[in-house]
XYZ file of N, CA and C in Angstrom:
252
model
N 83.884 95.293 119.923
C 84.203 93.872 119.914
C 84.312 93.423 118.472
N 85.400 92.753 118.190
C 85.631 92.173 116.881
C 86.009 90.710 117.104
N 85.338 89.805 116.412
C 85.589 88.376 116.568
C 85.898 87.784 115.208
N 87.003 87.068 115.135
C 87.342 86.319 113.937
C 87.401 84.848 114.325
N 87.194 83.980 113.375
C 87.193 82.548 113.663
C 88.092 81.835 112.665
N 88.913 80.922 113.176
C 89.759 80.093 112.335
C 89.370 78.642 112.569
N 89.040 77.931 111.493
C 88.683 76.522 111.589
C 89.912 75.679 111.276
N 90.116 74.629 112.078
C 91.303 73.797 111.926
C 90.909 72.329 111.965
N 91.103 71.640 110.879
C 90.888 70.204 110.850
C 89.441 69.753 110.887
N 88.507 70.652 110.752
C 87.110 70.264 110.707
C 86.437 70.051 112.050
N 87.199 69.975 113.152
C 86.591 69.768 114.473
C 87.031 70.805 115.498
N 87.989 71.640 115.144
C 88.522 72.643 116.070
C 88.295 74.033 115.507
N 87.840 74.943 116.376
C 87.670 76.338 115.995
C 88.443 77.209 116.981
N 89.209 78.159 116.460
C 89.933 79.120 117.284
C 89.203 80.447 117.181
N 88.861 81.015 118.343
C 88.049 82.231 118.382
C 88.814 83.329 119.118
N 89.562 84.171 118.390
C 90.200 85.311 119.034
C 89.206 86.461 119.165
N 89.075 86.994 120.361
C 88.194 88.136 120.605
C 89.053 89.384 120.777
N 88.672 90.456 120.123
C 89.417 91.711 120.179
C 88.505 92.776 120.780
N 88.774 93.172 122.005
C 87.959 94.173 122.682
C 87.437 93.638 123.999
N 86.632 94.432 124.660
C 86.098 94.077 125.971
C 84.952 93.069 125.862
N 84.875 92.179 126.863
C 83.773 91.228 126.932
C 82.935 91.589 128.146
N 81.689 91.979 127.876
C 80.754 92.319 128.948
C 79.348 91.957 128.483
N 78.333 92.362 129.232
C 76.967 91.986 128.876
C 76.512 92.589 127.549
N 77.146 93.673 127.096
C 76.791 94.258 125.802
C 77.367 93.466 124.632
N 78.545 92.893 124.806
C 79.181 92.152 123.716
C 78.924 90.647 123.797
N 78.382 90.187 124.912
C 78.115 88.759 125.094
C 77.202 88.169 124.013
N 76.129 88.839 123.562
C 75.273 88.249 122.527
C 76.029 87.910 121.229
N 76.978 88.753 120.831
C 77.767 88.468 119.634
C 78.603 87.205 119.839
N 79.266 87.091 120.968
C 80.086 85.916 121.236
C 79.244 84.654 121.350
N 78.086 84.758 121.983
C 77.186 83.599 122.077
C 76.737 83.152 120.686
N 76.457 84.105 119.811
C 76.030 83.768 118.449
C 77.139 83.028 117.702
N 78.386 83.466 117.868
C 79.514 82.795 117.222
C 79.654 81.374 117.753
N 79.623 81.216 119.083
C 79.773 79.891 119.693
C 78.610 78.985 119.306
N 77.392 79.502 119.333
C 76.215 78.709 118.983
C 76.283 78.228 117.534
N 76.768 79.078 116.650
C 76.882 78.691 115.243
C 77.950 77.618 115.035
N 78.995 77.627 115.858
C 80.089 76.673 115.691
C 79.828 75.325 116.356
N 79.040 75.300 117.410
C 78.862 74.071 118.186
C 78.385 72.858 117.388
N 77.438 72.996 116.471
C 77.008 71.795 115.739
C 78.112 71.184 114.874
N 79.114 71.983 114.509
C 80.150 71.520 113.595
C 81.477 71.218 114.287
N 81.741 71.844 115.425
C 83.041 71.755 116.084
C 82.915 71.110 117.457
N 83.847 70.247 117.778
C 83.839 69.628 119.102
C 84.842 70.270 120.038
N 85.715 71.124 119.522
C 86.767 71.732 120.319
C 86.835 73.223 120.008
N 86.594 74.068 121.014
C 86.669 75.513 120.846
C 87.882 76.041 121.602
N 88.675 76.868 120.930
C 89.846 77.467 121.540
C 89.658 78.982 121.554
N 89.716 79.572 122.730
C 89.551 81.012 122.857
C 90.880 81.714 123.006
N 91.024 82.844 122.340
C 92.228 83.660 122.466
C 91.803 85.014 123.011
N 92.102 85.267 124.266
C 91.720 86.513 124.926
C 92.916 87.429 125.121
N 93.986 87.211 124.374
C 95.188 88.030 124.552
C 94.982 89.476 124.103
N 93.934 89.743 123.326
C 93.608 91.114 122.914
C 92.307 91.574 123.571
N 92.033 91.048 124.762
C 90.831 91.398 125.522
C 91.264 92.077 126.818
N 91.230 93.425 126.863
C 91.733 94.133 128.039
C 90.812 94.054 129.258
N 89.519 93.719 129.057
C 88.569 93.682 130.166
C 87.541 92.594 129.910
N 87.213 91.844 130.963
C 86.161 90.840 130.885
C 85.467 90.801 132.241
N 84.143 90.994 132.235
C 83.406 90.901 133.499
C 82.796 89.506 133.626
N 81.880 89.338 134.518
C 81.280 88.031 134.802
C 80.592 87.435 133.572
N 80.162 88.266 132.643
C 79.539 87.762 131.410
C 80.526 86.913 130.623
N 81.765 87.344 130.549
C 82.773 86.575 129.843
C 83.081 85.260 130.530
N 83.148 85.278 131.842
C 83.376 84.039 132.584
C 82.217 83.074 132.393
N 81.002 83.609 132.361
C 79.835 82.760 132.136
C 79.918 82.081 130.766
N 80.327 82.819 129.764
C 80.463 82.252 128.425
C 81.506 81.130 128.409
N 82.628 81.347 129.091
C 83.715 80.371 129.056
C 83.441 79.116 129.865
N 82.752 79.262 130.991
C 82.662 78.136 131.911
C 81.260 77.604 132.152
N 80.269 78.152 131.466
C 78.902 77.671 131.617
C 78.764 76.318 130.923
N 78.115 75.344 131.569
C 77.969 74.030 130.935
C 76.984 74.011 129.773
N 76.095 74.984 129.689
C 75.153 75.043 128.574
C 75.013 76.478 128.098
N 74.550 76.616 126.879
C 74.231 77.936 126.352
C 72.789 78.272 126.688
N 72.336 79.415 126.278
C 70.945 79.824 126.545
C 69.948 78.805 126.016
N 70.310 78.104 124.969
C 69.399 77.138 124.362
C 69.354 75.827 125.129
N 70.249 75.651 126.089
C 70.323 74.400 126.823
C 71.144 73.343 126.112
N 71.769 73.706 124.999
C 72.591 72.771 124.243
C 73.919 72.560 124.954
N 74.357 71.316 125.139
C 75.669 71.102 125.753
C 76.769 71.744 124.927
N 77.740 72.305 125.604
C 78.851 72.964 124.935
C 79.876 71.959 124.453
N 80.626 72.376 123.445
C 81.839 71.646 123.100
C 82.851 71.911 124.201
N 83.963 71.237 124.168
C 84.928 71.457 125.229
C 85.827 72.627 124.887
N 86.274 73.333 125.896
C 87.207 74.433 125.727
C 88.561 73.927 126.209
N 89.530 73.840 125.307
C 90.799 73.240 125.687
C 91.923 74.242 125.850
N 91.818 75.390 125.238
C 92.938 76.316 125.256
C 92.408 77.730 125.308
N 92.767 78.446 126.355
C 92.389 79.850 126.455
C 93.665 80.637 126.674
N 93.970 81.569 125.782
C 95.148 82.405 125.916
C 94.720 83.722 126.546
N 95.364 84.099 127.635
C 95.017 85.305 128.394
C 96.008 86.405 128.094
N 95.567 87.652 128.269
C 96.458 88.801 128.143
C 97.418 88.772 129.332
N 98.702 88.959 129.090
C 99.675 88.810 130.162
C 100.460 90.083 130.481
N 100.149 91.192 129.848
C 100.916 92.411 130.088
C 100.260 93.324 131.116
N 99.893 92.770 132.252
C 99.207 93.524 133.309
C 100.168 94.427 134.043
């Protein structure tokens, strides 16, 4: 799993994930999201380079709170891999 982050306009963060998202890689993604939440109100995920995602990835995307109980920023744009 490789994660890069692009900040746009001070309130939006784009998070492209490269690799599989599962319970082993979920802690890294949670750490990235948790670090961005205090500063960003809008998170955009790019999963076009994510060939596999299990329930852990869905939990990250659609859970109303993180492990800390902190409310999430909103997720407005998720790009999915389309070459199935």
